[in-house]
Amino acid sequence: MNAPRTDKMKLGAFFHPTGNHVASWLHPQSQIDAGTNFRHYAQLAQTAERAKFDLVFLADSAATRAGKLDTLRHWPQYMVFFDPLTLLAGLAAVTSHIGLVATATTSYNEPYNIARRLAALDHMSGGRAGWNVVTSSNISEAYNFNRDAPLPHGERYERAMEFTDVVKGLLDSWDDDAFIRDRDSAIYFDPDKLHALNHCGKHFQVRGPLNAARPPQGYPVFAQAGVSDTAQDMAARQAEIVFTPLHTLEGAQALYRDLKARAVAYGREPDHIKLMPGLNPVVGRTEAEAEEKHQYLQSLIHPDVGRALLSTAIGEVDLSACKENETLPPPIRAAALATGKTDARHVVDMWERDGLTLRQMYQRFAGARGQRTVKGTPARIADEMETWFRGRGVDGFLVQPPVLPAGLDDFVELVVPELQKRGLFREDYEGTTLRENLGLPRPASQYQRSSP
């Protein structure tokens, strides 16, 4: 039997511009111009930092959302928003401890550019940068980068593995003590402590070295969100945080055990990979208040938006022939499973298992964008989080407030003190870097590791 946990829960805050709920922009307590409002993000990050969150997280897309404009006009997600790494650089200046994690795709970037930006962010923030490594399957992104289609699944992940290896190699270009900066001797750096990468692989040829000093954390904290077997294996090899949708404790415990075991098989410590699934909390001072908040948001979902989001979730399967009060039709089930996508299978399984109508299904899915929703009082939400944490299904949660800033304020004011009272969450930061606060080691340079 596993010993009782003595570590603390980890918390991240995921900032969709107006909130995680698909209809959040229609809520009067959301910041309606969030996609172009830096002060909005600065206030959110400062609120999360006051509550001692480990990190803030920003997603990304290198394309506007594709589809019918008559539908998209009701759904601003990914239509206008800040480049996340640029935004995080701004947030670094108005925060001091909270981690700053952003998505950057390996499909439409080059390792040198990403290594340089991450090094800059880590230096600017004093060691708080994190990188969510993703591969892109969105055809709209492909069209923006000289391609007619995304790379095949296996090739995307193969490229991603080589990409991250190159980034690490570039970040090791300079030894930690390479810069002497001595005016008396007129010596700025030690040439023996500069390393050219000279990488020549299947997808990249990169000479290096990087024109940036080795970051305070050595490497940024690596995050990943995929759920396919290939993605999980990649995560076990290199990810330090795993963000993924999880809806049952049993499923979370199985993934938790599997990821930790795979990490050990790659020679890693199991505690050096943190499983932090998304959590969509709807907080009320009473159960009735929480339910009222949730139902109000659900009532704002436009039917066209609900259908479009659900269609995307099951592999772009056409739902136009499915009626609002109809349960899962066999042809749609077959078409979704035929895509071969793990995410699509999970959504179809939920739809079929719970016998939901189309409207019920898109409301459940759209309301939390496929993540798990927990509604109720602070004690009720803390109970759920504690059960999953103490039951070793998670190491923490990526909190996705349904409406911003109001939902974050509710969670910080009401739930965080309850978690702290139970001894589940920190009262103050353990260190100054993201790695220190997550309990992760600072990796040595590959040149230091290979020296006699």
CSV table of C-alpha atoms in Angstrom, one decimal:
chain,number,residue,atom,x,y,z
A,1,MET,CA,0.0,0.0,0.0
A,2,ASN,CA,1.2,3.5,-0.8
A,3,ALA,CA,2.2,5.6,2.2
A,4,PRO,CA,0.1,8.7,2.8
A,5,ARG,CA,1.2,11.8,0.8
A,6,THR,CA,3.3,14.4,2.6
A,7,ASP,CA,3.8,16.6,-0.5
A,8,LYS,CA,1.7,19.6,-1.4
A,9,MET,CA,-0.8,19.8,-4.3
A,10,LYS,CA,0.3,21.8,-7.3
A,11,LEU,CA,-2.0,24.3,-8.9
A,12,GLY,CA,-1.8,26.0,-12.3
A,13,ALA,CA,-4.2,28.6,-13.7
A,14,PHE,CA,-5.3,28.2,-17.3
A,15,PHE,CA,-6.3,31.6,-18.8
A,16,HIS,CA,-8.6,31.4,-21.8
A,17,PRO,CA,-9.1,35.1,-22.6
A,18,THR,CA,-12.7,35.5,-21.2
A,19,GLY,CA,-12.8,32.2,-19.3
A,20,ASN,CA,-12.9,28.5,-20.0
A,21,HIS,CA,-16.7,28.2,-20.6
A,22,VAL,CA,-17.4,28.4,-24.3
A,23,ALA,CA,-20.0,31.1,-23.7
A,24,SER,CA,-18.0,33.1,-21.1
A,25,TRP,CA,-17.6,36.1,-23.3
A,26,LEU,CA,-21.4,36.6,-23.0
A,27,HIS,CA,-21.3,36.7,-19.2
A,28,PRO,CA,-21.5,40.2,-17.8
A,29,GLN,CA,-18.6,39.5,-15.3
A,30,SER,CA,-16.1,38.6,-18.1
A,31,GLN,CA,-13.6,40.9,-19.7
A,32,ILE,CA,-15.1,41.1,-23.1
A,33,ASP,CA,-12.1,42.6,-24.9
A,34,ALA,CA,-9.6,40.2,-23.2
A,35,GLY,CA,-8.0,39.2,-26.4
A,36,THR,CA,-6.4,42.7,-26.7
A,37,ASN,CA,-6.3,43.7,-23.1
A,38,PHE,CA,-2.8,43.2,-21.5
A,39,ARG,CA,-4.0,44.8,-18.1
A,40,HIS,CA,-6.6,42.0,-17.9
A,41,TYR,CA,-3.9,39.3,-18.0
A,42,ALA,CA,-1.6,41.2,-15.7
A,43,GLN,CA,-4.4,41.4,-13.0
A,44,LEU,CA,-5.2,37.7,-13.5
A,45,ALA,CA,-1.5,36.7,-13.1
A,46,GLN,CA,-1.1,38.9,-10.0
A,47,THR,CA,-4.3,37.4,-8.4
A,48,ALA,CA,-3.0,33.8,-9.0
A,49,GLU,CA,0.4,34.8,-7.6
A,50,ARG,CA,-1.2,36.2,-4.4
A,51,ALA,CA,-2.9,32.8,-4.0
A,52,LYS,CA,0.5,31.1,-4.4
A,53,PHE,CA,-0.4,29.2,-7.7
A,54,ASP,CA,2.6,27.4,-9.2
A,55,LEU,CA,2.0,28.7,-12.7
A,56,VAL,CA,-0.2,30.4,-15.2
A,57,PHE,CA,-0.7,28.6,-18.5
A,58,LEU,CA,-1.6,30.0,-22.0
A,59,ALA,CA,-2.7,27.9,-24.9
A,60,ASP,CA,-2.0,28.8,-28.5
A,61,SER,CA,-3.1,28.4,-32.1
A,62,ALA,CA,-1.3,29.6,-35.2
A,63,ALA,CA,-4.6,30.1,-37.1
A,64,THR,CA,-8.1,31.6,-36.6
A,65,ARG,CA,-10.8,29.0,-36.0
A,66,ALA,CA,-12.0,27.5,-39.3
A,67,GLY,CA,-15.7,27.0,-40.0
A,68,LYS,CA,-18.8,28.8,-41.0
A,69,LEU,CA,-18.6,32.5,-40.2
A,70,ASP,CA,-22.3,32.5,-39.2
A,71,THR,CA,-21.3,30.2,-36.4
A,72,LEU,CA,-17.9,31.6,-35.6
A,73,ARG,CA,-19.3,35.1,-35.0
A,74,HIS,CA,-20.9,33.6,-31.8
A,75,TRP,CA,-17.5,32.1,-30.7
A,76,PRO,CA,-14.5,34.3,-30.4
A,77,GLN,CA,-12.0,31.7,-29.1
A,78,TYR,CA,-8.7,31.8,-31.1
A,79,MET,CA,-10.1,34.5,-33.4
A,80,VAL,CA,-8.1,37.3,-31.8
A,81,PHE,CA,-5.6,36.9,-28.9
A,82,PHE,CA,-2.0,37.6,-27.9
A,83,ASP,CA,1.0,35.5,-28.9
A,84,PRO,CA,1.5,33.7,-25.6
A,85,LEU,CA,5.3,33.9,-25.3
A,86,THR,CA,5.1,37.7,-26.0
A,87,LEU,CA,2.4,38.0,-23.4
A,88,LEU,CA,4.3,36.0,-20.8
A,89,ALA,CA,7.3,38.3,-21.3
A,90,GLY,CA,5.0,41.2,-20.3
A,91,LEU,CA,3.7,39.3,-17.3
A,92,ALA,CA,7.2,38.5,-16.2
A,93,ALA,CA,7.6,42.3,-15.5
A,94,VAL,CA,4.5,42.5,-13.2
A,95,THR,CA,5.0,39.2,-11.2
A,96,SER,CA,7.9,37.8,-9.2
A,97,HIS,CA,7.2,34.2,-8.3
A,98,ILE,CA,4.6,32.5,-10.4
A,99,GLY,CA,5.6,30.2,-13.2
A,100,LEU,CA,4.9,31.3,-16.8
A,101,VAL,CA,4.1,28.5,-19.2
A,102,ALA,CA,3.0,28.7,-22.8
A,103,THR,CA,2.3,26.5,-25.7
A,104,ALA,CA,4.6,26.6,-28.7
A,105,THR,CA,4.2,24.1,-31.5
A,106,THR,CA,7.0,22.0,-32.9
A,107,SER,CA,5.2,21.7,-36.2
A,108,TYR,CA,5.5,25.3,-37.3
A,109,ASN,CA,8.5,26.7,-35.5
A,110,GLU,CA,12.3,26.1,-35.6
A,111,PRO,CA,14.3,24.9,-32.6
A,112,TYR,CA,16.6,27.8,-32.7
A,113,ASN,CA,13.8,30.4,-32.5
A,114,ILE,CA,12.1,28.6,-29.7
A,115,ALA,CA,15.3,28.0,-27.7
A,116,ARG,CA,16.2,31.7,-27.9
A,117,ARG,CA,12.7,32.9,-26.9
A,118,LEU,CA,12.5,30.5,-23.9
A,119,ALA,CA,16.0,31.4,-22.8
A,120,ALA,CA,15.0,35.1,-22.9
A,121,LEU,CA,11.8,34.5,-21.0
A,122,ASP,CA,13.6,32.4,-18.3
A,123,HIS,CA,16.2,35.2,-17.8
A,124,MET,CA,13.6,38.0,-17.9
A,125,SER,CA,11.5,36.2,-15.3
A,126,GLY,CA,14.3,35.0,-13.0
A,127,GLY,CA,13.8,31.3,-13.8
A,128,ARG,CA,10.0,30.9,-14.2
A,129,ALA,CA,9.6,29.8,-17.8
A,130,GLY,CA,7.8,26.7,-19.0
A,131,TRP,CA,7.1,25.3,-22.4
A,132,ASN,CA,4.0,23.2,-23.3
A,133,VAL,CA,5.3,21.1,-26.2
A,134,VAL,CA,2.6,20.4,-28.8
A,135,THR,CA,2.3,19.0,-32.3
A,136,SER,CA,-0.3,20.6,-34.6
A,137,SER,CA,-3.0,18.6,-36.4
A,138,ASN,CA,-5.1,21.6,-37.3
A,139,ILE,CA,-5.3,22.0,-41.1
A,140,SER,CA,-5.9,25.7,-40.8
A,141,GLU,CA,-2.4,26.1,-39.3
A,142,ALA,CA,-0.9,24.0,-42.1
A,143,TYR,CA,-2.3,26.5,-44.6
A,144,ASN,CA,-0.4,29.3,-42.9
A,145,PHE,CA,2.9,27.5,-43.2
A,146,ASN,CA,3.3,26.5,-46.8
A,147,ARG,CA,1.5,23.1,-46.3
A,148,ASP,CA,-1.6,21.5,-47.7
A,149,ALA,CA,-2.1,19.3,-44.7
A,150,PRO,CA,-0.6,18.6,-41.2
A,151,LEU,CA,2.2,16.1,-40.9
A,152,PRO,CA,1.0,12.5,-40.2
A,153,HIS,CA,0.6,11.7,-36.5
A,154,GLY,CA,3.8,9.5,-36.2
A,155,GLU,CA,5.9,12.0,-38.1
A,156,ARG,CA,4.7,14.9,-35.9
A,157,TYR,CA,5.8,13.2,-32.8
A,158,GLU,CA,9.1,12.1,-34.3
A,159,ARG,CA,9.8,15.7,-35.3
A,160,ALA,CA,8.8,16.9,-31.8
A,161,MET,CA,11.2,14.5,-30.1
A,162,GLU,CA,14.1,15.7,-32.3
A,163,PHE,CA,12.9,19.3,-31.9
A,164,THR,CA,13.1,19.2,-28.1
A,165,ASP,CA,16.4,17.5,-28.1
A,166,VAL,CA,17.8,20.3,-30.3
A,167,VAL,CA,16.3,22.9,-28.0
A,168,LYS,CA,18.0,21.3,-25.0
A,169,GLY,CA,21.3,21.1,-26.9
A,170,LEU,CA,21.1,24.8,-27.9
A,171,LEU,CA,20.3,25.8,-24.3
A,172,ASP,CA,23.5,24.1,-23.3
A,173,SER,CA,25.5,26.2,-25.7
A,174,TRP,CA,27.2,28.1,-22.9
A,175,ASP,CA,28.4,26.6,-19.6
A,176,ASP,CA,26.8,28.2,-16.5
A,177,ASP,CA,30.1,29.9,-15.6
A,178,ALA,CA,31.2,30.8,-19.2
A,179,PHE,CA,30.9,34.5,-18.8
A,180,ILE,CA,33.8,36.1,-17.0
A,181,ARG,CA,33.0,39.7,-17.9
A,182,ASP,CA,36.3,41.1,-16.5
A,183,ARG,CA,37.2,44.6,-17.6
A,184,ASP,CA,40.7,44.5,-16.2
A,185,SER,CA,41.7,41.5,-18.4
A,186,ALA,CA,39.3,42.5,-21.2
A,187,ILE,CA,37.9,39.0,-21.2
A,188,TYR,CA,34.2,38.6,-21.6
A,189,PHE,CA,33.8,34.8,-21.8
A,190,ASP,CA,35.9,31.6,-21.7
A,191,PRO,CA,36.0,30.1,-25.2
A,192,ASP,CA,36.4,26.6,-23.8
A,193,LYS,CA,33.0,26.9,-22.3
A,194,LEU,CA,31.2,27.6,-25.5
A,195,HIS,CA,29.8,24.6,-27.4
A,196,ALA,CA,28.5,24.3,-31.0
A,197,LEU,CA,25.7,21.7,-31.3
A,198,ASN,CA,26.4,20.6,-34.9
A,199,HIS,CA,23.1,18.7,-35.0
A,200,CYS,CA,22.3,16.8,-38.1
A,201,GLY,CA,19.1,14.8,-37.9
A,202,LYS,CA,16.2,13.6,-40.0
A,203,HIS,CA,14.2,16.8,-39.5
A,204,PHE,CA,16.7,19.5,-38.5
A,205,GLN,CA,20.3,20.6,-39.2
A,206,VAL,CA,21.3,23.1,-36.6
A,207,ARG,CA,24.9,24.2,-36.0
A,208,GLY,CA,24.5,26.5,-33.1
A,209,PRO,CA,25.7,27.8,-30.6
A,210,LEU,CA,22.8,29.8,-29.2
A,211,ASN,CA,23.4,33.5,-28.7
A,212,ALA,CA,21.9,33.4,-25.2
A,213,ALA,CA,23.4,32.5,-21.9
A,214,ARG,CA,22.2,29.2,-20.2
A,215,PRO,CA,18.9,30.0,-18.5
A,216,PRO,CA,18.6,30.2,-14.7
A,217,GLN,CA,16.6,26.9,-14.7
A,218,GLY,CA,18.9,25.2,-17.2
A,219,TYR,CA,15.9,24.2,-19.3
A,220,PRO,CA,12.4,25.6,-19.0
A,221,VAL,CA,10.0,23.2,-17.3
A,222,PHE,CA,8.6,21.0,-20.0
A,223,ALA,CA,4.9,20.3,-20.2
A,224,GLN,CA,2.7,18.2,-22.5
A,225,ALA,CA,-1.0,17.5,-23.0
A,226,GLY,CA,-1.4,14.6,-25.4
A,227,VAL,CA,-3.4,11.5,-24.5
A,228,SER,CA,-2.4,9.1,-27.3
A,229,ASP,CA,0.0,6.2,-26.5
A,230,THR,CA,2.7,8.0,-28.5
A,231,ALA,CA,2.1,11.2,-26.6
A,232,GLN,CA,2.2,9.5,-23.3
A,233,ASP,CA,5.4,7.8,-24.1
A,234,MET,CA,6.9,11.1,-25.2
A,235,ALA,CA,5.7,12.7,-21.9
A,236,ALA,CA,7.2,9.9,-19.9
A,237,ARG,CA,10.6,10.5,-21.6
A,238,GLN,CA,10.8,14.2,-21.2
A,239,ALA,CA,7.7,16.0,-19.8
A,240,GLU,CA,7.7,17.4,-16.2
A,241,ILE,CA,4.1,18.4,-16.2
A,242,VAL,CA,1.3,16.6,-18.0
A,243,PHE,CA,-2.0,18.4,-18.7
A,244,THR,CA,-4.7,16.1,-19.9
A,245,PRO,CA,-8.5,15.7,-19.5
A,246,LEU,CA,-9.5,13.2,-16.9
A,247,HIS,CA,-13.1,12.5,-15.8
A,248,THR,CA,-12.9,9.6,-13.4
A,249,LEU,CA,-10.7,8.9,-10.4
A,250,GLU,CA,-10.1,5.3,-11.6
A,251,GLY,CA,-9.0,6.6,-15.0
A,252,ALA,CA,-6.7,9.2,-13.4
A,253,GLN,CA,-5.1,6.6,-11.1
A,254,ALA,CA,-4.4,4.3,-14.1
A,255,LEU,CA,-2.8,7.0,-16.1
A,256,TYR,CA,-0.9,8.2,-13.0
A,257,ARG,CA,0.6,4.7,-12.4
A,258,ASP,CA,1.4,4.3,-16.1
A,259,LEU,CA,3.1,7.6,-16.5
A,260,LYS,CA,5.2,7.2,-13.4
A,261,ALA,CA,6.2,3.7,-14.5
A,262,ARG,CA,7.1,4.8,-18.0
A,263,ALA,CA,9.2,7.6,-16.5
A,264,VAL,CA,11.1,5.2,-14.3
A,265,ALA,CA,11.7,3.0,-17.4
A,266,TYR,CA,13.4,6.0,-19.0
A,267,GLY,CA,15.7,6.4,-15.9
A,268,ARG,CA,13.7,9.2,-14.4
A,269,GLU,CA,12.4,9.7,-10.8
A,270,PRO,CA,8.6,9.3,-10.7
A,271,ASP,CA,8.2,12.5,-8.7
A,272,HIS,CA,9.8,14.4,-11.5
A,273,ILE,CA,6.7,14.1,-13.7
A,274,LYS,CA,3.6,15.9,-12.4
A,275,LEU,CA,0.1,14.9,-13.6
A,276,MET,CA,-2.2,18.0,-13.5
A,277,PRO,CA,-5.4,17.5,-15.3
A,278,GLY,CA,-7.8,20.3,-16.1
A,279,LEU,CA,-10.4,21.2,-13.6
A,280,ASN,CA,-13.3,23.5,-14.3
A,281,PRO,CA,-14.6,24.7,-10.9
A,282,VAL,CA,-17.9,26.5,-10.5
A,283,VAL,CA,-17.8,27.9,-7.0
A,284,GLY,CA,-20.8,29.1,-4.9
A,285,ARG,CA,-21.2,29.9,-1.3
A,286,THR,CA,-24.0,27.4,-1.4
A,287,GLU,CA,-24.7,24.4,-3.6
A,288,ALA,CA,-27.7,26.3,-5.0
A,289,GLU,CA,-25.6,29.3,-5.9
A,290,ALA,CA,-23.1,27.2,-7.7
A,291,GLU,CA,-25.8,25.4,-9.7
A,292,GLU,CA,-27.4,28.7,-10.6
A,293,LYS,CA,-24.1,30.0,-11.9
A,294,HIS,CA,-23.6,26.9,-13.9
A,295,GLN,CA,-27.0,26.8,-15.4
A,296,TYR,CA,-26.8,30.5,-16.4
A,297,LEU,CA,-23.6,29.8,-18.3
A,298,GLN,CA,-25.1,26.8,-19.9
A,299,SER,CA,-28.1,28.8,-21.1
A,300,LEU,CA,-25.7,31.1,-23.0
A,301,ILE,CA,-24.3,28.4,-25.3
A,302,HIS,CA,-25.4,29.0,-28.8
A,303,PRO,CA,-26.7,25.8,-30.4
A,304,ASP,CA,-24.5,26.3,-33.5
A,305,VAL,CA,-21.4,26.8,-31.3
A,306,GLY,CA,-22.2,23.7,-29.3
A,307,ARG,CA,-22.5,21.5,-32.4
A,308,ALA,CA,-19.3,22.9,-33.9
A,309,LEU,CA,-17.3,22.3,-30.7
A,310,LEU,CA,-18.6,18.8,-30.3
A,311,SER,CA,-18.0,18.1,-34.0
A,312,THR,CA,-14.3,19.2,-33.6
A,313,ALA,CA,-14.0,17.0,-30.5
A,314,ILE,CA,-15.0,13.8,-32.4
A,315,GLY,CA,-12.8,14.4,-35.4
A,316,GLU,CA,-14.7,16.9,-37.5
A,317,VAL,CA,-17.7,14.6,-37.9
A,318,ASP,CA,-20.7,16.3,-39.4
A,319,LEU,CA,-23.5,16.6,-36.8
A,320,SER,CA,-26.0,18.5,-39.0
A,321,ALA,CA,-28.3,15.4,-39.4
A,322,CYS,CA,-28.4,14.8,-35.6
A,323,LYS,CA,-31.4,16.3,-33.8
A,324,GLU,CA,-31.1,18.2,-30.5
A,325,ASN,CA,-33.1,15.6,-28.6
A,326,GLU,CA,-31.5,12.6,-30.2
A,327,THR,CA,-28.9,10.3,-28.5
A,328,LEU,CA,-25.8,9.2,-30.3
A,329,PRO,CA,-26.6,7.9,-33.8
A,330,PRO,CA,-24.7,4.8,-34.9
A,331,PRO,CA,-23.4,6.4,-38.1
A,332,ILE,CA,-21.9,9.3,-36.1
A,333,ARG,CA,-20.4,6.9,-33.6
A,334,ALA,CA,-18.8,4.9,-36.4
A,335,ALA,CA,-17.5,8.0,-38.2
A,336,ALA,CA,-15.9,9.3,-35.0
A,337,LEU,CA,-14.2,6.0,-34.2
A,338,ALA,CA,-13.0,5.8,-37.7
A,339,THR,CA,-10.9,8.9,-37.2
A,340,GLY,CA,-8.6,6.8,-35.0
A,341,LYS,CA,-8.2,9.7,-32.6
A,342,THR,CA,-8.0,8.9,-28.9
A,343,ASP,CA,-9.7,12.2,-27.9
A,344,ALA,CA,-12.6,11.4,-30.2
A,345,ARG,CA,-13.0,7.9,-28.7
A,346,HIS,CA,-13.1,9.3,-25.2
A,347,VAL,CA,-15.9,11.8,-26.1
A,348,VAL,CA,-17.9,9.1,-27.9
A,349,ASP,CA,-17.5,6.8,-25.0
A,350,MET,CA,-18.9,9.4,-22.6
A,351,TRP,CA,-21.8,10.3,-25.0
A,352,GLU,CA,-22.7,6.6,-25.3
A,353,ARG,CA,-22.2,5.6,-21.7
A,354,ASP,CA,-24.3,8.3,-20.2
A,355,GLY,CA,-27.1,8.1,-22.9
A,356,LEU,CA,-27.1,11.9,-23.5
A,357,THR,CA,-29.0,13.8,-26.2
A,358,LEU,CA,-27.0,15.9,-28.6
A,359,ARG,CA,-28.0,19.0,-26.6
A,360,GLN,CA,-27.0,17.5,-23.3
A,361,MET,CA,-23.7,16.3,-24.8
A,362,TYR,CA,-22.6,19.5,-26.3
A,363,GLN,CA,-23.6,21.4,-23.1
A,364,ARG,CA,-21.6,19.0,-21.0
A,365,PHE,CA,-18.6,19.1,-23.4
A,366,ALA,CA,-18.7,22.7,-24.4
A,367,GLY,CA,-19.3,24.0,-20.9
A,368,ALA,CA,-15.8,22.9,-19.8
A,369,ARG,CA,-14.1,22.3,-23.3
A,370,GLY,CA,-13.9,18.6,-22.5
A,371,GLN,CA,-12.4,19.1,-19.0
A,372,ARG,CA,-14.0,18.0,-15.8
A,373,THR,CA,-16.5,20.3,-14.1
A,374,VAL,CA,-16.9,20.4,-10.3
A,375,LYS,CA,-19.7,22.5,-8.9
A,376,GLY,CA,-20.5,23.4,-5.4
A,377,THR,CA,-19.3,25.0,-2.2
A,378,PRO,CA,-15.6,25.6,-1.4
A,379,ALA,CA,-15.7,22.5,0.9
A,380,ARG,CA,-17.3,20.4,-1.8
A,381,ILE,CA,-14.7,21.3,-4.4
A,382,ALA,CA,-11.9,20.9,-2.0
A,383,ASP,CA,-13.3,17.4,-1.1
A,384,GLU,CA,-13.1,16.4,-4.7
A,385,MET,CA,-9.6,17.8,-5.2
A,386,GLU,CA,-8.4,16.1,-1.9
A,387,THR,CA,-9.8,12.7,-2.9
A,388,TRP,CA,-8.1,12.7,-6.2
A,389,PHE,CA,-4.8,14.0,-4.8
A,390,ARG,CA,-4.6,11.7,-1.7
A,391,GLY,CA,-5.8,8.8,-3.9
A,392,ARG,CA,-2.8,9.3,-6.1
A,393,GLY,CA,-4.8,10.1,-9.2
A,394,VAL,CA,-3.1,13.5,-9.6
A,395,ASP,CA,-0.3,15.7,-8.4
A,396,GLY,CA,-2.4,18.8,-8.7
A,397,PHE,CA,-4.8,20.5,-11.1
A,398,LEU,CA,-4.8,23.0,-13.9
A,399,VAL,CA,-7.6,25.2,-12.8
A,400,GLN,CA,-9.7,26.6,-15.6
A,401,PRO,CA,-12.1,29.2,-14.3
A,402,PRO,CA,-15.3,29.3,-16.3
A,403,VAL,CA,-15.4,33.1,-16.4
A,404,LEU,CA,-12.5,35.5,-16.1
A,405,PRO,CA,-11.8,37.4,-13.9
A,406,ALA,CA,-14.8,36.5,-11.7
A,407,GLY,CA,-14.2,32.7,-11.6
A,408,LEU,CA,-10.6,33.1,-10.6
A,409,ASP,CA,-11.5,35.5,-7.9
A,410,ASP,CA,-14.1,33.1,-6.5
A,411,PHE,CA,-11.6,30.2,-6.5
A,412,VAL,CA,-8.8,32.3,-4.9
A,413,GLU,CA,-11.1,33.8,-2.3
A,414,LEU,CA,-13.1,30.7,-1.4
A,415,VAL,CA,-11.3,27.4,-2.4
A,416,VAL,CA,-7.6,28.1,-1.9
A,417,PRO,CA,-8.0,29.0,1.9
A,418,GLU,CA,-10.0,25.7,2.3
A,419,LEU,CA,-7.1,23.7,0.7
A,420,GLN,CA,-4.6,25.5,2.9
A,421,LYS,CA,-6.6,24.8,6.0
A,422,ARG,CA,-6.5,21.1,5.1
A,423,GLY,CA,-2.7,21.3,4.7
A,424,LEU,CA,-3.0,20.4,1.0
A,425,PHE,CA,-1.6,23.6,-0.6
A,426,ARG,CA,1.3,25.9,0.3
A,427,GLU,CA,1.1,29.0,2.4
A,428,ASP,CA,4.0,30.5,0.6
A,429,TYR,CA,6.4,29.8,-2.3
A,430,GLU,CA,9.2,27.4,-1.6
A,431,GLY,CA,11.6,29.1,-4.0
A,432,THR,CA,12.0,31.7,-6.7
A,433,THR,CA,12.0,29.5,-9.8
A,434,LEU,CA,9.3,27.3,-11.2
A,435,ARG,CA,11.5,24.2,-10.8
A,436,GLU,CA,12.0,25.0,-7.1
A,437,ASN,CA,8.3,25.4,-6.5
A,438,LEU,CA,7.4,22.2,-8.4
A,439,GLY,CA,10.1,20.3,-6.6
A,440,LEU,CA,12.0,19.6,-9.8
A,441,PRO,CA,15.8,19.5,-10.1
A,442,ARG,CA,17.8,21.9,-12.2
A,443,PRO,CA,19.2,19.8,-15.1
A,444,ALA,CA,22.9,19.8,-15.6
A,445,SER,CA,24.3,20.7,-19.1
A,446,GLN,CA,24.9,17.7,-21.3
A,447,TYR,CA,28.5,18.8,-21.6
A,448,GLN,CA,28.8,18.8,-17.8
A,449,ARG,CA,27.2,15.3,-17.7
A,450,SER,CA,29.5,14.0,-20.3
A,451,SER,CA,32.8,15.4,-18.8
A,452,PRO,CA,35.1,12.9,-17.0
